[in-house]
XYZ file of C-alpha atoms in Angstrom:
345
model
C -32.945 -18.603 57.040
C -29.173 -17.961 58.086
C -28.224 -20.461 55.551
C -30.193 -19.869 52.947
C -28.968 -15.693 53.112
C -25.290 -17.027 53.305
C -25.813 -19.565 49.949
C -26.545 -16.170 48.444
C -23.926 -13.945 49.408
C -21.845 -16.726 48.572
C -23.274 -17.451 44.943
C -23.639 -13.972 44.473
C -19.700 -13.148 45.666
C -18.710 -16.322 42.939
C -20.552 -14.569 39.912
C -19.417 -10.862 40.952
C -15.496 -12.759 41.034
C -16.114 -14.089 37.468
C -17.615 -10.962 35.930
C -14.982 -8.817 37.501
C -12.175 -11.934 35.734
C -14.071 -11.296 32.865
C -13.622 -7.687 32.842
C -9.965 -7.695 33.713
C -9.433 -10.202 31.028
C -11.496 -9.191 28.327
C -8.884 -10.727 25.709
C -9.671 -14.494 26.889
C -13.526 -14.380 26.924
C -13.456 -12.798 23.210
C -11.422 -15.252 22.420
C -13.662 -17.779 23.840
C -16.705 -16.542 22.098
C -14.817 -16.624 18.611
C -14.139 -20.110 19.087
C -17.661 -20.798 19.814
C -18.912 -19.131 16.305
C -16.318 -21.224 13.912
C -18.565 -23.575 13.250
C -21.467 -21.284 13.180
C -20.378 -18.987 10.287
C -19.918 -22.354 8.071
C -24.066 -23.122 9.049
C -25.670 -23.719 6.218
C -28.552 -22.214 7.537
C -28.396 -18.181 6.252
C -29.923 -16.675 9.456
C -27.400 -18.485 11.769
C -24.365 -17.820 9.617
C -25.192 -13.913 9.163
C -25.779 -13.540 12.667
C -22.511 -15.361 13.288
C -20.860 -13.438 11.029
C -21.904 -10.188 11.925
C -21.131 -10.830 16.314
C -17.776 -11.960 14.806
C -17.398 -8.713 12.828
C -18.644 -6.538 16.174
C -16.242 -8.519 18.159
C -13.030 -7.329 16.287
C -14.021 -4.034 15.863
C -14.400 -3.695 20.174
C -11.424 -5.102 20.505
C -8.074 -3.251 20.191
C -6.048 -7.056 20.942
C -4.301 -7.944 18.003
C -4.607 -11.711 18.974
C -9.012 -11.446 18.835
C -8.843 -9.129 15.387
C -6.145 -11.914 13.898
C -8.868 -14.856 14.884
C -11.781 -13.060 13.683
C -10.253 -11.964 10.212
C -9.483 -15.692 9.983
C -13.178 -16.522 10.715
C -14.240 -13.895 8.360
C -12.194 -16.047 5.425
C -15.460 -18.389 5.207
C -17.946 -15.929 3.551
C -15.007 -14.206 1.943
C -14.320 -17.771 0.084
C -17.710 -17.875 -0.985
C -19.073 -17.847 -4.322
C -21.951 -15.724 -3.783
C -21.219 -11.880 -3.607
C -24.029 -11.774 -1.460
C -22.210 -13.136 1.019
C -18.587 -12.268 0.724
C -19.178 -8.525 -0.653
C -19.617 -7.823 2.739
C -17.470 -9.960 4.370
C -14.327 -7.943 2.157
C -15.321 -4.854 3.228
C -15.671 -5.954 7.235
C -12.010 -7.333 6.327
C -10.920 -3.785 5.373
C -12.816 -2.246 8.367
C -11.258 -4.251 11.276
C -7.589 -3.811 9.497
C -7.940 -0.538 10.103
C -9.145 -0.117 13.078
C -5.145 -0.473 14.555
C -1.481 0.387 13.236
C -0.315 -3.304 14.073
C 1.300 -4.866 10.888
C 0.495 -8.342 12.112
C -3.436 -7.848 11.573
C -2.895 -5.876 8.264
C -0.705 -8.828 7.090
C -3.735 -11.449 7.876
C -6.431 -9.134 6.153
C -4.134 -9.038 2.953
C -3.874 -12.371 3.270
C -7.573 -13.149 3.586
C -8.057 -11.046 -0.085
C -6.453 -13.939 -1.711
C -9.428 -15.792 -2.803
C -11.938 -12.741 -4.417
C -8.918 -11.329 -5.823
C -8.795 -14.224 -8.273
C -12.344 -14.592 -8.492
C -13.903 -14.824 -11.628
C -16.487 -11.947 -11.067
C -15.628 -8.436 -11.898
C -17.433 -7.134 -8.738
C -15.776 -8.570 -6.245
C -12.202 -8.372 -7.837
C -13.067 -4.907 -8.218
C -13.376 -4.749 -4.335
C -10.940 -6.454 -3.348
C -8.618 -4.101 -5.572
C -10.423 -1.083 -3.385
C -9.497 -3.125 0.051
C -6.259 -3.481 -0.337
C -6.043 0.518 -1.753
C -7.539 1.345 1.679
C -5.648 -1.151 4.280
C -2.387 0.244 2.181
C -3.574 4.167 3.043
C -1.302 4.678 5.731
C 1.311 1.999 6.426
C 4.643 2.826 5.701
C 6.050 -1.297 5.997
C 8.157 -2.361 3.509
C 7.335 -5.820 4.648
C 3.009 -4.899 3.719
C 4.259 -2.754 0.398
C 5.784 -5.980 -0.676
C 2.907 -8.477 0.075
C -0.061 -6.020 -0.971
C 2.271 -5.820 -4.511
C 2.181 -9.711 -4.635
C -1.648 -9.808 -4.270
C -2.302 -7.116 -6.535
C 0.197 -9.106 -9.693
C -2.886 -11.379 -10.712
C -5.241 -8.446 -12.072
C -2.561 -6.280 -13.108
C -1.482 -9.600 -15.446
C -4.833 -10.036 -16.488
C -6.191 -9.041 -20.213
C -9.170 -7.298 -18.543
C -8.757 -3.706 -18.547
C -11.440 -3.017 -16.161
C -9.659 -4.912 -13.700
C -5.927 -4.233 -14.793
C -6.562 -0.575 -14.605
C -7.622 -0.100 -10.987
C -4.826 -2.641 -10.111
C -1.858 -0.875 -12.054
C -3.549 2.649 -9.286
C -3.428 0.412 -6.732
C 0.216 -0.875 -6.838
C 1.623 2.744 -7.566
C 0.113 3.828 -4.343
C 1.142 1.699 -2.485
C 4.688 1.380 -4.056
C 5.003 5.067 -3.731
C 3.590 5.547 -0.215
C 6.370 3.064 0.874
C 8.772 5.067 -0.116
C 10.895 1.977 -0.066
C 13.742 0.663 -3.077
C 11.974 -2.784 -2.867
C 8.660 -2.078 -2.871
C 9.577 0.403 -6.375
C 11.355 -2.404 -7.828
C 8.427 -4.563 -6.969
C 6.235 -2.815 -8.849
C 8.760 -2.088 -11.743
C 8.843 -5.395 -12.376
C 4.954 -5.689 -12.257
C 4.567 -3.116 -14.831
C 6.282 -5.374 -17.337
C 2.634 -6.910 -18.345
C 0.758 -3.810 -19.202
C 3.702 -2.601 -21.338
C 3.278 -5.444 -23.132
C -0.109 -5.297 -23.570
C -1.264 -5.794 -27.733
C -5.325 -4.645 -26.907
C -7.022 -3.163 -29.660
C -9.401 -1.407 -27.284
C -8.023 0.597 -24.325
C -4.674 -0.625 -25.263
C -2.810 2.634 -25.532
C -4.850 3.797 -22.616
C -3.187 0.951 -20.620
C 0.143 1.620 -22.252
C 0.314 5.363 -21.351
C -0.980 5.252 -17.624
C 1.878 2.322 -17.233
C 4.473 4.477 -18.590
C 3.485 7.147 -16.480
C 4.009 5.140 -13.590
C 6.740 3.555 -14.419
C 8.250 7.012 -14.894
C 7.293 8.026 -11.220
C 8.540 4.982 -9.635
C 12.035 5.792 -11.723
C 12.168 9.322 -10.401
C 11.462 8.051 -6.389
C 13.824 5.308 -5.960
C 17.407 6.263 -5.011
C 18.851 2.776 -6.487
C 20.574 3.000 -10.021
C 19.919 -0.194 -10.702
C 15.926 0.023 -10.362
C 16.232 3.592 -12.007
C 18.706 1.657 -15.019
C 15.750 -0.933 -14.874
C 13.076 1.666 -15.216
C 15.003 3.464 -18.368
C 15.184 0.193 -20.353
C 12.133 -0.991 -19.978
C 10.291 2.516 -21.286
C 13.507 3.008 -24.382
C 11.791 -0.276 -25.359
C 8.980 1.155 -25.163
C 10.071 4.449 -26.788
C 11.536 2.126 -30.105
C 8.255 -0.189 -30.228
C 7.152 0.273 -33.637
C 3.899 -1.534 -32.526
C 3.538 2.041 -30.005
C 1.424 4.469 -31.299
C 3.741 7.878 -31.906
C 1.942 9.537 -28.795
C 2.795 6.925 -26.653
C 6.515 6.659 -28.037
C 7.131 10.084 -27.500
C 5.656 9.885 -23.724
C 8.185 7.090 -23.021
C 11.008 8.840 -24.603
C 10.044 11.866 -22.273
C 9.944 9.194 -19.256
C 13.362 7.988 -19.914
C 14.990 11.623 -20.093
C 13.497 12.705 -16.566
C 14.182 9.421 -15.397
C 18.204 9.555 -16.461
C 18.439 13.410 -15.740
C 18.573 12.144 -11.554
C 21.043 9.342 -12.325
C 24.766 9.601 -11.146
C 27.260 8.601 -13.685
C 30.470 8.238 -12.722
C 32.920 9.900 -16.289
C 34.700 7.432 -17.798
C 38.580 6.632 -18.035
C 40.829 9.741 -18.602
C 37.730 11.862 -18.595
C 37.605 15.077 -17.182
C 34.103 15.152 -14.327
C 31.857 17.935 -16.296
C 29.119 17.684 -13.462
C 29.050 17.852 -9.999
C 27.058 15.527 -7.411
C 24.573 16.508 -5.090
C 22.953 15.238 -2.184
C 19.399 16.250 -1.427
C 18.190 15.011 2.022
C 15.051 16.846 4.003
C 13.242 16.449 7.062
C 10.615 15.220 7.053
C 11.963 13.059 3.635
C 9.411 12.485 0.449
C 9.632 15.836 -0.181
C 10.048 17.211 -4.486
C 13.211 17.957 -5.295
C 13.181 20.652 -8.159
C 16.528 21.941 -9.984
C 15.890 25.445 -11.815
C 12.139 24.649 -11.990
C 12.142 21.195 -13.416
C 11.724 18.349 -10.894
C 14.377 15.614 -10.488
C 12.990 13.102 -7.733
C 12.280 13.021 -4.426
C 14.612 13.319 -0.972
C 16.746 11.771 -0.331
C 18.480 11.729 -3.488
C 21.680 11.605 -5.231
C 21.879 13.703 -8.581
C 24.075 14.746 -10.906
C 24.164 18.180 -11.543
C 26.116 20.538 -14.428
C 28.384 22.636 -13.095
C 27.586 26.546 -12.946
C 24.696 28.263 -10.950
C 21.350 26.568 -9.954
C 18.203 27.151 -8.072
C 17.522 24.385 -5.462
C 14.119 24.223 -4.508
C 12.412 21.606 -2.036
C 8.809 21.418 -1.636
C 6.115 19.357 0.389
C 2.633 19.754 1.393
C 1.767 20.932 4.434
C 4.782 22.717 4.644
C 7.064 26.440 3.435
C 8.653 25.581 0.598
C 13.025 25.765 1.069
C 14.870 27.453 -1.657
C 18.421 28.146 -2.049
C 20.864 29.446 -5.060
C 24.464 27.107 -5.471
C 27.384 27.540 -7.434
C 28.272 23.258 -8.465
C 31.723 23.140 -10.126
C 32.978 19.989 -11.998
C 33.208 17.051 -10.078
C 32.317 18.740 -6.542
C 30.583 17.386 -4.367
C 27.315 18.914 -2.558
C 25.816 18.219 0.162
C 22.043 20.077 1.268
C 19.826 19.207 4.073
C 16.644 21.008 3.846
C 14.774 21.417 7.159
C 11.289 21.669 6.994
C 9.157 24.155 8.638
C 5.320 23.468 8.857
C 2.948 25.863 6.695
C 0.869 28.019 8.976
């Protein structure tokens, strides 16, 4: 009897000392049950491969280890790579859903990468949303790094002669460029704006054209490189002188190119007297509008070019009071403003 109450306490105190590893360890047994389902969500049996699937999905999501999300997005390529949208539909938007569940680039990095495949697809659906997961992994990350690789994924539909798809794309890439708030993430998408420009579509063309421009104009006005700006202004004068263009869509470029050149620094040439001072617009928090006597010139931190007399300097963000001031700029001074910020009540 002795015995047989000791072989229990004994059994009992082994399985109470693996639970409690278990617990302390959760990383390594979710781990170990991911590698148990890679087989299972390849089963060509549909009620084994859902349910595998779906505990690999539920997995990730209860995890906040980097290592288990990376594994289980990687699992989750399977259905994605399907050709069925039954199937991979929901697999993109469990993708999306476990990328943001954390901050950590590394995860983010592996979900954009696991878009590849229905971003190419050949079915409007399911380019469609993979277009809409990469819009919502790319909501709040400010990486350069992610900015540059969600760009790369997104240059297939925003090459592609289908507007439905081009559209979305050409939204997608100038939120994320923008929400970088990075010179190589704006150049990036510069250069991706190249194909819609030249876009020749009967139907939705100028549509296409317009929305570009406009874009193109906003990425102009937010970089602080004059070499992406310089890039920016040629490609829309182009567009401005394109007899092809309808008139409404000249004149829009034309427009684009003005705003875009009114924030560039030019330094006067030989023997030249300066007519213009420079100033140097920096806030914090940065991103904020910067607007010279009412009409806006870019974002901070910027360097403009400014006529010399008396201007109204006003720099504005949401979510917080707007900061105004009145300078005097006289020819080639230079100006230097710092707006703090103070949060709206």
């Amino acid at each position: 009897m002795n015995r047989t109450i000791w072989a229990t306490v004994i059994v009992s105190a082994l399985l109470f000392s693996h639970a409690s590893a278990q617990l302390r360890n959760p990383q390594s047994t979710q781990l170990a049950e991911l590698n148990t389902l890679k087989e299972k969500v390849k089963d060509p049996d549909t009620r084994t491969r859902v349910a595998a699937f779906h505990r690999v999905w539920m997995i990730a999501l209860g995890s906040d280890d980097p290592q288990v999300k990376i594994l289980a997005l990687d699992l989750m390529k399977e259905p994605i790579n399907s050709a069925s949208d039954h199937i991979r539909l929901p697999a993109v938007y469990a993708v999306v859903e476990v990328a943001n569940t954390t901050p950590d680039p590394m995860v983010k990095s592996k979900a954009l990468a696991t878009l590849k495949a229905p971003m190419v697809a050949g079915q409007l659906p399911i380019r469609l949303a993979a277009i809409d997961a990469v819009n919502s992994i790319m909501r709040s990350p400010r990486s350069a790094d992610l900015a540059l690789e969600a760009l790369d994924l997104l240059g297939e539909p925003i090459r592609s002669g289908n507007n439905g798809v081009r559209i979305p794309a050409i939204n997608a890439a100038a939120h994320v460029a923008l929400a970088s708030n990075d010179d190589r993430a704006l150049s990036a998408a510069i250069e991706l704006m190249q194909a819609p420009l030249a876009s020749t579509a009967m139907i939705g063309g100028m549509e296409v054209r317009m929305m570009t421009v406009v874009e193109v104009e906003r990425f102009g006005l937010k970089t602080h490189q004059t070499a992406t700006k310089t890039k920016a202004v040629e490609m829309l004068q182009a567009c401005a002188t394109n007899s092809m263009w309808e008139p409404e869509a000249q004149r829009r470029a034309a427009d684009a190119v003005a705003r875009i050149q009114s924030t560039m620094v030019e330094a006067p040439g030989p023997g030249a007297a300066a007519t213009a001072g420079r100033l140097s617009v920096s806030s914090t928090p940065d991103g904020a509008d910067i607007e010279v006597d009412g009409n806006f010139v870019g974002n901070t931190p910027s360097e403009l070019s400014v006529a010399e007399g008396d201007h109204a300097i006003r720099i504005r963000k949401t979510g917080f009071v707007p900061w105004e001031r009145k300078l005097t700029v006289t020819a080639g001074s230079a100006v230097r403003i710092n707006a703090e910020l103070e949060k709206a009540p």
